[in-house]
XYZ file of C-alpha atoms in Angstrom:
757
model
C 15.887 -27.918 -8.466
C 13.332 -26.088 -7.632
C 10.780 -27.380 -9.800
C 11.135 -30.918 -7.966
C 10.979 -29.671 -5.169
C 7.492 -27.944 -5.386
C 6.400 -31.013 -7.530
C 7.279 -33.482 -4.592
C 5.219 -30.604 -2.188
C 2.246 -30.314 -4.298
C 1.838 -34.351 -4.914
C 2.345 -34.752 -0.970
C -0.117 -32.321 -0.260
C -2.608 -33.745 -2.621
C -2.089 -37.073 -1.492
C -2.394 -36.098 2.038
C -5.004 -33.256 2.085
C -6.605 -33.303 5.325
C -3.445 -33.597 7.198
C -2.419 -30.462 5.513
C -5.433 -28.661 5.816
C -5.470 -29.768 9.440
C -1.948 -28.046 9.888
C -3.190 -25.031 8.406
C -6.000 -24.561 10.734
C -3.617 -25.099 14.175
C -1.259 -22.620 12.487
C -4.243 -20.044 11.830
C -5.735 -20.716 15.370
C -2.194 -20.208 16.877
C -1.343 -17.092 15.312
C -5.220 -16.111 16.433
C -4.100 -16.889 19.750
C -0.913 -15.102 20.122
C -2.411 -12.061 18.503
C -4.916 -12.004 21.136
C -2.234 -12.545 24.002
C 0.586 -10.447 22.703
C -0.742 -8.385 20.112
C -0.679 -4.857 20.147
C -2.642 -1.960 18.283
C -1.256 -0.288 15.175
C -0.215 3.314 15.934
C 1.466 6.089 14.007
C 5.104 7.572 14.477
C 5.999 9.815 11.900
C 9.461 10.556 13.024
C 12.653 9.711 11.557
C 16.376 9.831 12.830
C 18.298 13.115 11.814
C 14.965 15.265 10.940
C 14.803 18.648 12.329
C 11.428 17.685 13.517
C 13.060 15.119 15.493
C 15.603 17.126 17.102
C 13.068 19.923 18.050
C 11.047 16.869 19.664
C 14.314 15.793 21.747
C 14.626 19.279 23.011
C 11.191 19.590 24.082
C 11.598 16.303 25.612
C 14.570 17.285 27.289
C 12.956 20.300 28.716
C 9.905 18.275 30.107
C 7.500 20.782 29.665
C 4.654 18.270 28.130
C 4.456 19.518 24.640
C 6.284 16.403 23.683
C 3.395 14.024 24.098
C 0.206 13.743 22.161
C -2.684 15.991 21.865
C -6.317 16.337 21.196
C -8.692 19.138 21.118
C -12.485 19.461 21.716
C -14.260 22.293 19.666
C -17.845 23.395 20.902
C -19.992 25.580 19.906
C -23.423 26.651 21.202
C -26.620 24.477 19.549
C -28.449 27.946 19.667
C -27.022 29.559 16.524
C -27.337 32.927 17.537
C -25.750 32.490 21.024
C -22.065 33.317 22.023
C -19.976 32.112 24.685
C -19.794 35.917 25.586
C -23.511 36.074 26.623
C -24.623 32.945 27.016
C -24.239 31.766 30.947
C -25.329 28.341 30.315
C -23.254 27.714 27.269
C -20.298 28.680 29.540
C -21.166 26.444 32.491
C -21.458 23.525 30.261
C -18.040 24.410 28.881
C -16.571 24.459 32.324
C -18.035 20.892 32.890
C -16.970 19.770 29.622
C -13.295 21.170 30.611
C -13.517 19.500 33.943
C -14.766 16.056 32.726
C -12.037 15.864 30.334
C -9.395 16.446 32.911
C -10.520 13.399 34.820
C -9.818 11.335 31.856
C -6.811 8.843 32.113
C -3.357 10.086 31.034
C -4.586 13.512 30.718
C -1.935 15.901 31.571
C -3.785 19.194 31.523
C -6.685 20.760 29.434
C -6.968 24.559 28.729
C -9.743 26.390 30.011
C -11.554 28.606 27.869
C -14.334 29.444 30.076
C -11.750 30.755 32.825
C -10.185 32.867 30.409
C -13.589 34.206 29.483
C -14.116 34.902 33.289
C -10.815 36.656 32.963
C -12.088 38.850 30.002
C -13.026 38.261 26.868
C -9.725 39.494 25.219
C -7.903 37.331 27.063
C -9.773 34.108 25.584
C -9.508 35.614 22.255
C -5.905 36.282 22.604
C -5.136 32.934 23.793
C -7.029 31.203 20.759
C -9.453 29.490 23.258
C -12.331 31.377 21.702
C -13.096 32.597 18.541
C -13.088 36.747 17.930
C -17.015 36.466 17.525
C -17.293 34.081 20.379
C -19.328 31.092 18.666
C -16.661 28.883 18.806
C -14.262 27.355 21.710
C -11.552 25.063 21.774
C -10.613 22.683 24.719
C -6.895 21.464 24.218
C -6.019 18.486 26.042
C -2.645 17.490 26.625
C -1.267 13.824 26.628
C 2.292 12.378 27.292
C 4.160 10.454 24.882
C 2.840 8.138 22.798
C 4.677 4.998 24.303
C 2.737 5.698 27.363
C -0.894 5.802 25.465
C -3.180 3.399 23.710
C -6.341 3.065 21.607
C -7.943 3.147 24.748
C -7.161 6.642 25.808
C -8.981 7.763 22.098
C -11.760 5.453 23.189
C -12.105 6.997 26.539
C -12.317 10.519 24.895
C -14.880 9.626 22.093
C -17.128 7.772 24.999
C -16.734 10.816 26.767
C -18.105 13.137 24.034
C -21.073 10.915 23.209
C -21.776 10.611 27.158
C -21.980 14.838 27.122
C -23.918 15.416 23.782
C -26.873 14.819 25.108
C -26.865 16.384 28.514
C -25.029 19.784 27.540
C -26.371 22.245 25.229
C -23.284 22.094 23.011
C -22.242 20.924 19.428
C -19.359 18.923 20.834
C -16.464 17.997 17.975
C -13.156 16.219 18.518
C -9.784 15.958 16.839
C -6.031 16.125 17.069
C -3.237 13.892 16.541
C -4.667 11.552 19.293
C -7.032 10.739 16.570
C -4.750 10.278 14.186
C -2.053 7.870 15.532
C -5.084 5.604 17.570
C -7.948 5.617 15.127
C -8.794 2.023 13.433
C -8.216 2.177 9.771
C -11.162 1.398 8.025
C -11.173 -1.483 5.353
C -13.195 -4.356 7.015
C -16.124 -3.380 4.444
C -13.482 -3.004 1.417
C -12.209 -6.448 2.196
C -15.824 -8.088 2.093
C -16.589 -6.293 -1.159
C -13.297 -7.217 -2.726
C -13.899 -10.987 -1.573
C -17.270 -11.104 -3.421
C -16.237 -9.560 -6.251
C -13.278 -11.610 -6.716
C -15.542 -14.865 -6.203
C -17.809 -13.678 -8.925
C -14.747 -12.973 -11.441
C -13.633 -16.461 -10.322
C -16.875 -18.147 -11.409
C -17.293 -16.381 -14.563
C -13.702 -17.649 -15.350
C -14.280 -21.423 -14.401
C -18.064 -21.712 -14.781
C -17.613 -23.678 -11.609
C -18.429 -22.715 -7.898
C -15.858 -25.353 -6.424
C -13.118 -23.864 -8.347
C -14.118 -20.455 -7.645
C -14.135 -21.504 -3.874
C -10.580 -22.758 -3.487
C -8.792 -19.224 -4.047
C -11.174 -17.281 -1.896
C -10.546 -20.304 0.648
C -6.841 -20.416 0.497
C -6.651 -16.215 0.522
C -8.757 -16.189 3.922
C -6.351 -18.910 5.502
C -3.611 -16.675 4.527
C -5.167 -13.654 5.249
C -5.857 -15.039 9.012
C -2.318 -16.076 9.492
C -0.612 -12.789 7.981
C -2.620 -10.342 9.942
C -2.475 -12.029 12.997
C 1.438 -12.415 12.829
C 1.019 -8.624 11.630
C -1.016 -8.071 15.031
C 1.690 -9.884 17.462
C 4.540 -7.785 15.529
C 2.376 -4.501 16.907
C 2.931 -5.810 20.213
C 6.480 -5.555 20.009
C 6.932 -2.140 17.805
C 4.820 0.156 16.294
C 3.069 -0.944 13.479
C 1.341 1.889 11.278
C -2.204 2.022 10.930
C -2.156 1.756 7.434
C -0.305 -1.687 7.567
C -3.469 -3.887 8.066
C -5.456 -2.288 5.483
C -2.639 -2.304 2.713
C -1.709 -6.040 3.801
C -5.242 -7.034 3.307
C -5.382 -5.192 0.179
C -2.180 -6.805 -1.291
C -2.636 -10.181 0.302
C -6.038 -10.733 -0.917
C -4.819 -9.710 -4.521
C -1.707 -11.837 -4.620
C -3.486 -14.515 -3.012
C -6.173 -14.956 -5.173
C -3.944 -14.568 -8.044
C -1.258 -16.892 -7.030
C -4.057 -19.522 -6.260
C -5.521 -18.658 -9.855
C -2.320 -19.387 -11.603
C -1.751 -22.914 -9.797
C -5.716 -23.513 -10.301
C -5.667 -23.089 -13.775
C -2.589 -25.367 -14.574
C -4.217 -28.045 -12.323
C -7.438 -27.761 -14.654
C -4.955 -27.876 -17.798
C -3.587 -31.031 -16.774
C -6.837 -33.021 -15.501
C -8.092 -32.049 -19.240
C -5.286 -34.000 -20.427
C -6.571 -36.950 -18.381
C -3.876 -36.719 -15.608
C -4.873 -38.088 -11.843
C -6.015 -35.173 -9.442
C -3.151 -35.865 -7.179
C -0.493 -35.869 -10.067
C -2.214 -32.696 -11.575
C -2.006 -30.904 -8.250
C 1.795 -31.924 -8.174
C 2.364 -30.916 -11.775
C 0.599 -27.563 -11.618
C 2.649 -26.602 -8.182
C 5.940 -27.560 -10.252
C 4.859 -25.424 -13.374
C 2.868 -22.641 -12.069
C 4.287 -22.787 -8.604
C 7.696 -21.824 -9.499
C 6.662 -18.402 -11.145
C 4.475 -18.039 -7.878
C 7.563 -18.314 -5.939
C 9.845 -15.936 -7.667
C 6.939 -13.384 -8.161
C 6.205 -13.332 -4.496
C 9.718 -13.466 -3.731
C 10.178 -10.287 -5.990
C 7.384 -8.580 -3.958
C 8.578 -9.273 -0.589
C 12.159 -7.960 -1.556
C 10.683 -4.931 -3.190
C 8.827 -4.078 -0.152
C 11.870 -4.843 2.205
C 13.486 -2.210 0.120
C 11.745 0.327 1.721
C 14.437 0.420 4.386
C 16.532 2.219 2.275
C 14.213 5.325 3.376
C 15.463 5.185 6.790
C 12.269 5.962 7.802
C 11.385 3.455 10.387
C 7.431 3.484 10.196
C 7.838 2.379 6.539
C 10.423 -0.086 7.216
C 8.066 -1.819 9.750
C 5.139 -1.309 7.682
C 6.945 -2.746 4.985
C 7.912 -5.652 7.025
C 4.444 -6.188 8.361
C 2.877 -6.384 4.606
C 5.756 -8.726 3.342
C 4.799 -11.232 6.016
C 1.417 -11.316 4.508
C 2.362 -12.044 0.929
C 4.942 -14.527 2.145
C 2.104 -16.342 4.140
C 0.108 -16.250 1.065
C 3.333 -18.025 -1.396
C 3.675 -20.531 1.252
C -0.568 -21.112 0.971
C -0.417 -21.350 -2.634
C 2.132 -24.322 -2.870
C 1.038 -26.024 0.162
C -2.527 -25.454 1.106
C -4.017 -24.805 -2.166
C -2.437 -28.460 -3.432
C -4.178 -29.902 -0.446
C -7.637 -28.376 -1.790
C -7.084 -29.327 -4.872
C -6.640 -33.004 -3.880
C -9.798 -33.055 -1.762
C -11.731 -31.873 -4.369
C -10.654 -34.561 -6.424
C -12.093 -35.244 -10.114
C -15.108 -32.546 -9.102
C -13.149 -29.780 -10.915
C -14.786 -28.919 -14.218
C -15.542 -31.948 -15.590
C -11.841 -33.031 -16.572
C -12.459 -36.681 -17.108
C -15.404 -36.680 -19.732
C -13.257 -34.040 -21.662
C -9.954 -36.489 -21.215
C -11.870 -39.360 -22.603
C -13.594 -37.554 -25.538
C -10.004 -36.701 -26.431
C -8.556 -39.818 -26.356
C -11.532 -41.409 -28.338
C -10.320 -38.981 -31.244
C -13.265 -36.874 -31.108
C -11.990 -33.646 -29.904
C -14.147 -31.149 -32.045
C -14.512 -27.470 -31.606
C -17.067 -27.952 -28.699
C -14.545 -30.268 -27.060
C -11.697 -27.946 -27.691
C -13.631 -24.919 -25.982
C -14.815 -27.212 -22.796
C -11.370 -28.158 -22.363
C -10.153 -24.557 -22.910
C -12.520 -23.309 -20.246
C -11.691 -26.304 -18.030
C -8.026 -25.045 -18.097
C -9.161 -21.404 -16.999
C -7.488 -20.382 -20.771
C -9.172 -18.073 -23.048
C -10.520 -19.961 -26.164
C -7.729 -20.382 -28.418
C -9.287 -18.594 -31.616
C -9.535 -15.097 -30.360
C -6.390 -14.664 -28.325
C -4.194 -16.018 -31.038
C -6.062 -13.800 -33.481
C -5.240 -10.516 -31.287
C -1.764 -11.694 -30.712
C -1.000 -12.868 -34.402
C -2.544 -9.293 -35.251
C -0.351 -7.503 -33.029
C 2.812 -9.566 -33.940
C 2.257 -8.908 -37.751
C 2.283 -5.206 -36.800
C 4.432 -4.441 -34.181
C 5.679 -1.290 -34.637
C 2.415 0.840 -34.800
C 1.343 -1.011 -31.688
C 4.741 -0.674 -29.758
C 4.669 3.277 -30.685
C 1.105 3.709 -29.935
C 0.955 2.171 -26.678
C 4.314 3.542 -25.525
C 2.830 6.936 -26.391
C -0.358 6.438 -24.663
C 1.431 5.468 -21.515
C 3.940 8.320 -21.463
C 0.930 10.878 -22.114
C -0.746 9.120 -18.741
C 2.609 9.887 -17.032
C 3.239 13.414 -17.648
C 0.883 14.416 -14.820
C 3.986 13.214 -12.480
C 5.570 16.377 -13.316
C 3.194 18.422 -11.170
C 3.400 15.650 -8.350
C 3.091 17.498 -4.732
C 3.633 15.004 -1.674
C 2.233 15.903 1.771
C -0.296 14.769 3.895
C -3.867 15.223 3.433
C -5.456 16.870 6.573
C -8.647 16.301 8.688
C -9.943 18.503 6.002
C -10.013 16.048 3.334
C -12.008 13.334 5.670
C -15.734 12.964 4.894
C -18.172 15.461 6.755
C -19.414 11.924 8.810
C -16.085 12.344 10.749
C -16.110 14.297 13.945
C -12.213 14.923 13.086
C -13.784 16.714 9.526
C -16.372 18.935 11.724
C -13.944 19.662 14.520
C -11.488 21.020 11.764
C -14.010 23.030 9.881
C -15.073 24.494 13.187
C -11.536 25.775 13.941
C -10.436 26.738 10.510
C -13.916 28.951 10.655
C -13.306 30.489 13.979
C -9.395 30.828 14.224
C -8.140 30.538 10.791
C -6.731 27.439 8.821
C -3.325 27.013 10.127
C -4.665 26.901 13.632
C -5.390 23.082 12.570
C -1.478 22.648 12.001
C 0.305 24.709 14.627
C 4.198 24.391 14.480
C 6.153 24.085 17.758
C 9.725 25.699 17.719
C 12.220 24.600 20.429
C 15.142 26.710 20.971
C 18.271 26.400 23.397
C 19.388 29.799 24.030
C 22.620 28.264 25.402
C 23.152 31.163 27.569
C 22.310 34.229 25.252
C 19.861 36.198 26.884
C 18.635 37.892 24.213
C 17.931 35.245 21.872
C 14.348 34.256 22.734
C 13.218 38.028 22.048
C 15.105 38.070 18.554
C 13.226 34.374 18.144
C 9.747 35.616 18.811
C 10.044 39.033 17.056
C 11.499 37.385 13.915
C 8.943 34.725 13.641
C 5.873 36.771 14.479
C 6.855 39.291 11.412
C 6.903 36.238 9.173
C 4.524 36.836 6.226
C 3.229 32.964 6.853
C 2.927 33.009 10.423
C -0.813 34.012 11.517
C 0.112 34.123 15.499
C 2.376 33.322 18.281
C 1.245 31.784 21.301
C 3.408 32.831 24.590
C 6.578 31.362 25.067
C 7.087 28.810 27.751
C 10.510 28.613 29.211
C 11.764 25.585 31.316
C 13.835 26.816 34.191
C 15.969 23.926 34.711
C 16.870 23.745 31.208
C 16.363 27.054 30.114
C 14.877 25.627 26.614
C 11.885 27.623 25.294
C 9.189 26.439 23.111
C 6.992 28.543 20.864
C 3.674 27.491 19.591
C 2.806 29.392 16.335
C 0.132 29.211 13.866
C 0.858 29.304 10.166
C -1.787 31.110 7.637
C -2.319 28.210 5.575
C -3.883 24.807 6.279
C -1.315 21.686 7.415
C -1.710 20.354 3.608
C -1.126 23.724 2.021
C 2.022 23.871 -0.066
C 2.620 27.392 1.274
C 2.699 25.686 5.054
C 5.778 23.663 3.737
C 7.030 26.735 2.158
C 7.026 28.544 5.488
C 8.515 25.531 7.565
C 11.395 25.762 5.108
C 12.062 29.438 5.232
C 11.848 29.592 8.990
C 14.625 26.814 9.112
C 16.848 28.561 6.301
C 16.289 32.135 6.807
C 14.093 33.304 9.940
C 15.766 31.170 12.606
C 19.453 31.486 11.607
C 19.186 35.151 11.299
C 17.601 35.671 14.438
C 19.967 33.031 16.429
C 23.186 34.585 14.902
C 26.706 32.337 15.076
C 26.329 31.599 18.744
C 25.986 28.420 20.216
C 22.330 28.838 20.602
C 19.953 26.602 18.321
C 16.180 26.293 17.283
C 14.359 23.437 15.516
C 10.908 23.465 14.068
C 8.972 20.535 15.142
C 5.022 19.793 15.331
C 2.885 17.417 13.080
C 2.886 19.497 10.135
C 6.759 19.863 10.414
C 6.951 15.916 10.882
C 4.953 14.788 8.127
C 6.972 17.706 5.707
C 10.089 16.265 6.554
C 9.398 12.827 6.259
C 7.881 13.638 2.686
C 11.136 15.200 2.112
C 13.257 12.484 3.050
C 10.972 9.779 1.043
C 11.554 11.820 -1.874
C 15.026 12.234 -1.870
C 15.439 8.374 -1.242
C 12.990 7.458 -3.788
C 15.543 7.207 -6.672
C 17.690 4.875 -4.524
C 14.738 2.423 -3.907
C 13.860 2.681 -7.905
C 17.622 1.720 -8.451
C 17.666 -0.826 -5.985
C 14.657 -2.631 -7.040
C 15.470 -2.420 -10.777
C 18.729 -4.000 -10.321
C 17.325 -6.758 -7.885
C 14.488 -7.376 -10.704
C 16.713 -7.236 -13.835
C 19.136 -9.694 -12.050
C 16.211 -12.015 -10.797
C 14.346 -12.171 -14.201
C 17.879 -12.815 -15.995
C 18.698 -15.846 -13.726
C 14.933 -16.972 -14.408
C 15.153 -16.753 -17.760
C 19.005 -16.929 -18.670
C 18.467 -13.861 -21.044
C 19.513 -10.200 -21.158
C 17.122 -8.717 -23.415
C 13.800 -10.176 -21.623
C 14.387 -8.830 -18.075
C 15.799 -5.273 -19.436
C 12.461 -5.096 -21.513
C 10.430 -6.113 -18.326
C 11.887 -3.654 -16.313
C 11.056 -0.557 -18.771
C 7.770 -1.826 -19.195
C 7.008 -2.057 -15.790
C 8.420 1.595 -15.203
C 5.796 2.839 -18.074
C 2.779 1.364 -16.187
C 3.877 2.769 -12.884
C 4.460 6.029 -13.994
C 1.309 6.067 -15.719
C -0.481 4.914 -12.483
C 1.303 7.797 -10.669
C 0.343 10.421 -13.460
C -3.841 9.131 -13.047
C -3.207 9.537 -9.069
C -1.756 13.308 -9.743
C -4.816 13.886 -12.093
C -7.538 12.569 -9.504
C -6.203 13.634 -6.160
C -4.401 16.823 -7.130
C -6.268 18.169 -10.177
C -9.736 16.429 -9.057
C -10.786 15.023 -12.078
C -13.212 12.075 -11.337
C -12.441 12.518 -7.404
C -16.340 12.642 -6.924
C -16.573 9.013 -8.441
C -14.297 7.585 -5.497
C -15.932 9.796 -2.785
C -13.208 12.324 -2.931
C -14.324 15.631 -1.301
C -11.561 17.571 -1.834
C -8.441 17.723 -3.907
C -5.380 16.974 -1.988
C -1.509 16.216 -2.260
C -0.254 12.784 -3.023
C 0.650 11.316 0.989
C 4.258 11.736 1.028
C 5.231 7.909 1.539
C 2.520 6.478 -0.790
C 4.800 6.943 -3.981
C 7.957 4.778 -2.448
C 5.270 2.223 -1.071
C 3.566 1.938 -4.738
C 6.692 1.625 -6.195
C 7.731 -1.182 -4.275
C 4.357 -3.140 -4.502
C 3.423 -2.441 -8.004
C 7.072 -3.624 -9.477
C 6.628 -6.785 -7.378
C 2.886 -7.177 -8.432
C 3.862 -6.538 -12.043
C 6.816 -9.308 -11.958
C 3.827 -11.554 -11.085
C 2.063 -11.582 -14.434
C 6.155 -10.781 -16.205
C 7.224 -14.159 -14.651
C 3.916 -16.149 -15.500
C 3.542 -15.098 -19.229
C 7.444 -15.053 -19.704
C 7.706 -18.744 -18.228
C 4.728 -19.737 -20.396
C 6.612 -18.321 -23.543
C 9.916 -19.568 -22.473
C 8.259 -23.049 -22.147
C 6.905 -23.044 -25.714
C 10.405 -21.693 -27.113
C 11.857 -24.750 -25.760
C 9.273 -26.987 -26.990
C 9.324 -25.418 -30.703
C 12.734 -23.290 -31.053
C 10.555 -20.803 -32.615
C 10.220 -17.290 -31.360
C 7.119 -16.257 -33.075
C 5.071 -19.451 -32.364
C 6.255 -19.129 -28.430
C 5.154 -15.757 -28.192
C 1.595 -16.495 -30.220
C 1.214 -19.553 -27.840
C 2.447 -18.464 -24.958
C 0.857 -14.785 -24.651
C -2.554 -16.304 -25.831
C -2.074 -19.813 -23.313
C -1.744 -16.795 -20.569
C -4.269 -14.100 -21.609
C -7.335 -15.348 -20.064
C -5.636 -15.979 -16.756
C -3.823 -13.030 -16.626
C -6.761 -11.164 -17.367
C -9.021 -13.006 -14.972
C -6.168 -12.222 -12.174
C -5.793 -8.782 -13.156
C -9.782 -7.932 -12.918
C -9.655 -9.811 -9.747
C -6.809 -7.637 -8.135
C -8.260 -4.458 -9.859
C -11.612 -5.501 -8.011
C -10.233 -5.793 -4.772
C -8.076 -2.865 -4.991
C -10.713 -0.519 -6.112
C -12.993 -1.731 -3.316
C -10.588 -0.077 -1.079
C -10.662 2.982 -3.364
C -14.075 4.110 -1.682
C -12.771 4.084 1.844
C -13.136 7.241 3.753
C -9.354 7.853 4.527
C -7.653 9.649 1.585
C -4.470 7.571 2.048
C -6.549 4.275 1.471
C -8.026 5.845 -1.595
C -4.495 6.369 -3.020
C -3.337 2.741 -2.164
C -6.421 1.557 -4.066
C -6.804 3.332 -6.817
C -2.921 3.351 -7.363
C -2.671 -0.138 -7.286
C -5.874 -0.900 -9.552
C -4.902 1.605 -12.173
C -1.159 0.162 -12.394
C -2.642 -3.859 -12.634
C -5.087 -2.760 -15.172
C -2.547 -0.963 -17.644
C -0.231 -3.844 -16.875
C -2.511 -6.791 -17.539
C -3.966 -5.074 -20.860
C -1.911 -2.340 -22.511
C 1.796 -3.853 -21.481
C 1.069 -7.745 -21.366
C -1.573 -7.769 -24.235
C 0.155 -5.352 -26.686
C 3.867 -3.903 -25.811
C 4.997 -7.431 -25.019
C 4.205 -9.283 -28.098
C 5.060 -6.204 -30.051
C 8.444 -5.851 -28.454
C 9.327 -9.527 -28.405
C 8.567 -10.083 -32.268
C 10.684 -7.112 -32.827
C 13.811 -8.408 -31.111
C 13.113 -11.722 -32.412
C 15.531 -14.745 -31.307
C 17.510 -12.227 -29.472
C 15.105 -12.250 -26.644
C 16.994 -15.432 -25.484
C 19.969 -13.871 -26.164
C 22.886 -14.419 -23.441
C 26.630 -14.407 -23.636
C 28.518 -17.052 -23.411
C 30.875 -15.950 -20.209
C 27.702 -14.961 -18.693
C 25.962 -18.181 -18.908
C 28.987 -19.715 -17.148
C 28.978 -17.078 -14.496
C 24.836 -17.576 -13.558
C 23.879 -20.001 -10.941
C 21.745 -22.897 -12.241
C 20.617 -24.084 -8.424
C 17.339 -22.903 -6.598
C 17.533 -19.472 -8.152
C 18.464 -20.131 -11.489
C 17.102 -22.446 -14.233
C 18.297 -25.215 -16.618
C 16.644 -27.944 -18.430
C 16.170 -30.195 -15.641
C 13.375 -27.803 -14.234
C 11.576 -28.346 -17.846
C 12.115 -32.399 -17.546
C 10.910 -32.334 -13.773
C 7.376 -31.269 -15.554
C 7.501 -33.813 -18.455
C 8.232 -30.867 -20.944
C 11.102 -31.646 -23.829
C 13.518 -28.625 -23.868
C 15.434 -27.381 -26.633
C 19.002 -25.647 -26.688
C 18.673 -21.942 -25.537
C 19.842 -19.152 -27.769
C 23.511 -18.469 -25.929
C 26.460 -16.836 -27.770
C 29.188 -19.397 -27.887
């Protein structure tokens, strides 16, 4: 049985702590060395098979025009605010030198020449989109080969060039483009440190012991080192998205400290009963470790379910985050009991409390000390609250559900997209370059579309295509057409009238595909596709939106089945699924209110309203549903233990919920602190992950666990544990299912479950 296996594992680790700690040290060292030797750097590849933007990229690659590769742009303006490139000779000379230096960089295929266009005539430079109409802003567009031939070193070389030339040239130099988007290092290092410090403070307040507070932090650091290093090795094999290390650190720290907290609380509880520290560690892993294994497994399976989106970067990102979560589960049931065994009786004065209890003098003070040693809340306060909710289940259930449904309402206005560089803080060069381009050339210049067309022998199709696209109300201008002589494939770079993150831009892309291009091409063999970064991101957003219901259905079914196997009940898992949906829906609604409507955005450093990043709702659902199962399994396992011990549903609810209340509250505070530390990062995507996760966990641990769970379980009564006889016979009782030997392995006296005979 799983509990017996965990009992043996935990007891063995506690008996031989230094061997286990040494083994983890070796594993961490090997993982770091492998990351240094074979690891790669993260990179974003916002493509997916079957999308129209992907077909456009394939046509461009076939033509070999170079436009299938990466791009960057260097945006400049004279430091003398009254000067223009039309009349300022030194600024034009500096512009020529800048372009020459850029062309010398490794892997640069070419760079536009605004100074040369100015020499040919100011109108030529303006019409080519290289110099603004007022002559104040110029753009050097840099063309690189495709992403597979580049690395972050190319971005570093471009940035270093700008740093070197700024003191030497009379120009303000800013940079942007998709080279930055793909190869910029994600922010998060400071957030991790803030999260760790906040977690340490909460743990100290919860346990009143520096040693007890340090153990979960130490375990999480070990696990995070191994997990992130393994993720880096994975990046050397395939493209791991840039958000994966940040998200992996965020989720890894949260679940790692939470899992350690669950086990540590049980360990201190057994110490308070007078058990030997090694036996207490084994018992703690056997009881609290089983919910950790199931909860962690749910998180991993939920995140791996992202593969249903059929978007490669999401699948790989989910795999990378799952590696970190799985590492934390392994550390919780092996490394943590080793720490507990090494700490011995120093954890929270368990020996003195045990002796006082054995002497028959528990008293109120001793009971409080015992509760604190176990990491649980003082029984009286939580019992009063849960008892109060249980005596008035209908108003509390209706009120809490109404509150969450109200918070969910903004989801009706959810708009997915991708925040562009205009949503970054002004301290970033990408944001300053974005603002200069928008000021000089219009907002759509920051997100050009690339139309790839194969005339297939139709000589007039290109003229019709250019004319139709140019007259579309969403298109500001069309650059000269480039035709590959060998293949006949043509590429048109077109500039929308609106910014990349604007909903009108997505509407323009859709209109070009469904109306403008088909009308211009007709029914012949010619074909045309809309590509470019803005189109790719729009396509990925649409696909993830369409596949989200599939993921939701798969995760719900999996979670229901897993909880039914664990708790041998139908109504308990059904209730858990519905309540988790409520908390996740409320988190989505709050994200819409903050990021799309701007409510309270300034509190997290959001400088402008932005759409919800297209892939974040799917990622959040997978992660949050798994994390919600952590508390569900932990709480219901305790309720089930009390029910098996007493056979009384009301007593089981009060004792089970109140007995886990402080641990769940402390765990939730830790997760919220860790996640909120990422909500103040510069990148809007990181902010969304941080705020969404923090909000959902806060709601789940307060409104759901401390109000809705006791209220609904009271209303359901003994039918909480109802299971038809025929289904009970079909469900397995092995490593996944449970039976009475699980309770026996931890010293609990089981009672019969409510099964329909």
